[in-house]
Phi, psi and omega in degrees: 000136172310127182295336173304326189254028165220026180287341178247019181296130182095349184263153177246127186237140168254130169239111177280151192057036187279355194278340184198171176062224184294323179303312182291326178304311185293316179297322184291320183285324176296315177299316177301328175277357171111356181281148160277135195239137174249122180261105184250122185200153181290336187268093188296314185298318185288316175307317181296314179294319178302312181296322176292324177292323182291317181297315182287325183284319188245014179045050180240153165292132177230165181216122173263132181224141164275120189219134173256094187300340178281001175244122181301316179300324174296318177289322174297320178292330176298309181301317184296322179286334173293302183305315183294326183274320190249339185073010177199170169209127189244329186219133172235127176241114181280086185251335186301135178196162180220156173238156169214071187292128166185161179291148195295333177299330182256000183285125174278149179304331177296323177291322176293317189289324186286323178290323174293320185294318187281307192282329184247309177297330177301315179292324172297311184298317175296316174297310179301323176291320194274334196294329184290323171298317176298321179291322175304316185278346193051047182190136168181165176227120169249129176234120180260143183261098185270218186191156168295337178292335180276352176259326188240338182080144176227140170305138177073018182224036183297333177288308179301307186297324178293318185287331178280332175291318183289336171294325181293317184290320172299320176299317183289323178293312185293326183295322172296326185294324191249002188294327180293346177265010177069030172257124183257152177219121182223171180229152170243132180242103182284153166275217179278110176247121172301113177213175177300333183290333187257353182304332187263007178293136175305147182297327178292325177289318173303322181294317184295315179300312181300321183291329176275001181261113186298324176291343169077020180209169174283151169280181174239151179297332177296333177291321179287317184295328172301320184291319182291319180295325173300313175300332179282340198268172182286335178297341175254033184292339181251023176242122176208149182076009186262149175245112179262111177277125179241081199222004191063016177091014183290328180236119180248109184241000000 
């Protein structure tokens, strides 16, 4: 077997928001590389279906869980169930996210709160729940899914941009806290990727995004998954506190 595709054998990975889109692509690649995968999502039926399909395709153990990442008890219960089932936890991908796009003058407080609670507080909740087990193991990988919106900001996304920028700061701070236990914490910042979150963007906004992307095309969920899998691998053991942009050159820093 190609060593690239057995790189994660024996490891257990949680992917939040893993039932579809970028999360599913990440979970599938992890399984392809030999990991057992937990599909953690608000949509339980879709999680069950996704987990079953991945298990059948890649002959890996999977677990489907309904999780509200914005609630710490739900996140802690998720980790407890993973440890009870698999006995370990090696990789956490904080991918769950929502959007409530509108100009700030029209934005309700609820639109702000839910985006911050899911995208930013969710990463805090899941990381806090997972970190104790990783510290015991003296090994772990946390990968947070940020966004070009968190690096450069986008009109109509003050809530989303703030949550994703906050996630970058969270990544760097947590990376410093846990490095002595051989736990790495990194972020991937996708550009424009066609998913359920981007389906409702206005055509003129999509056109503007493509014009701002030097490679002149949209990305693919699989391209984000490849970056996440690298950061989760032993090949990236000396990388921590880093933000890897996978955006076709949209944001060059």
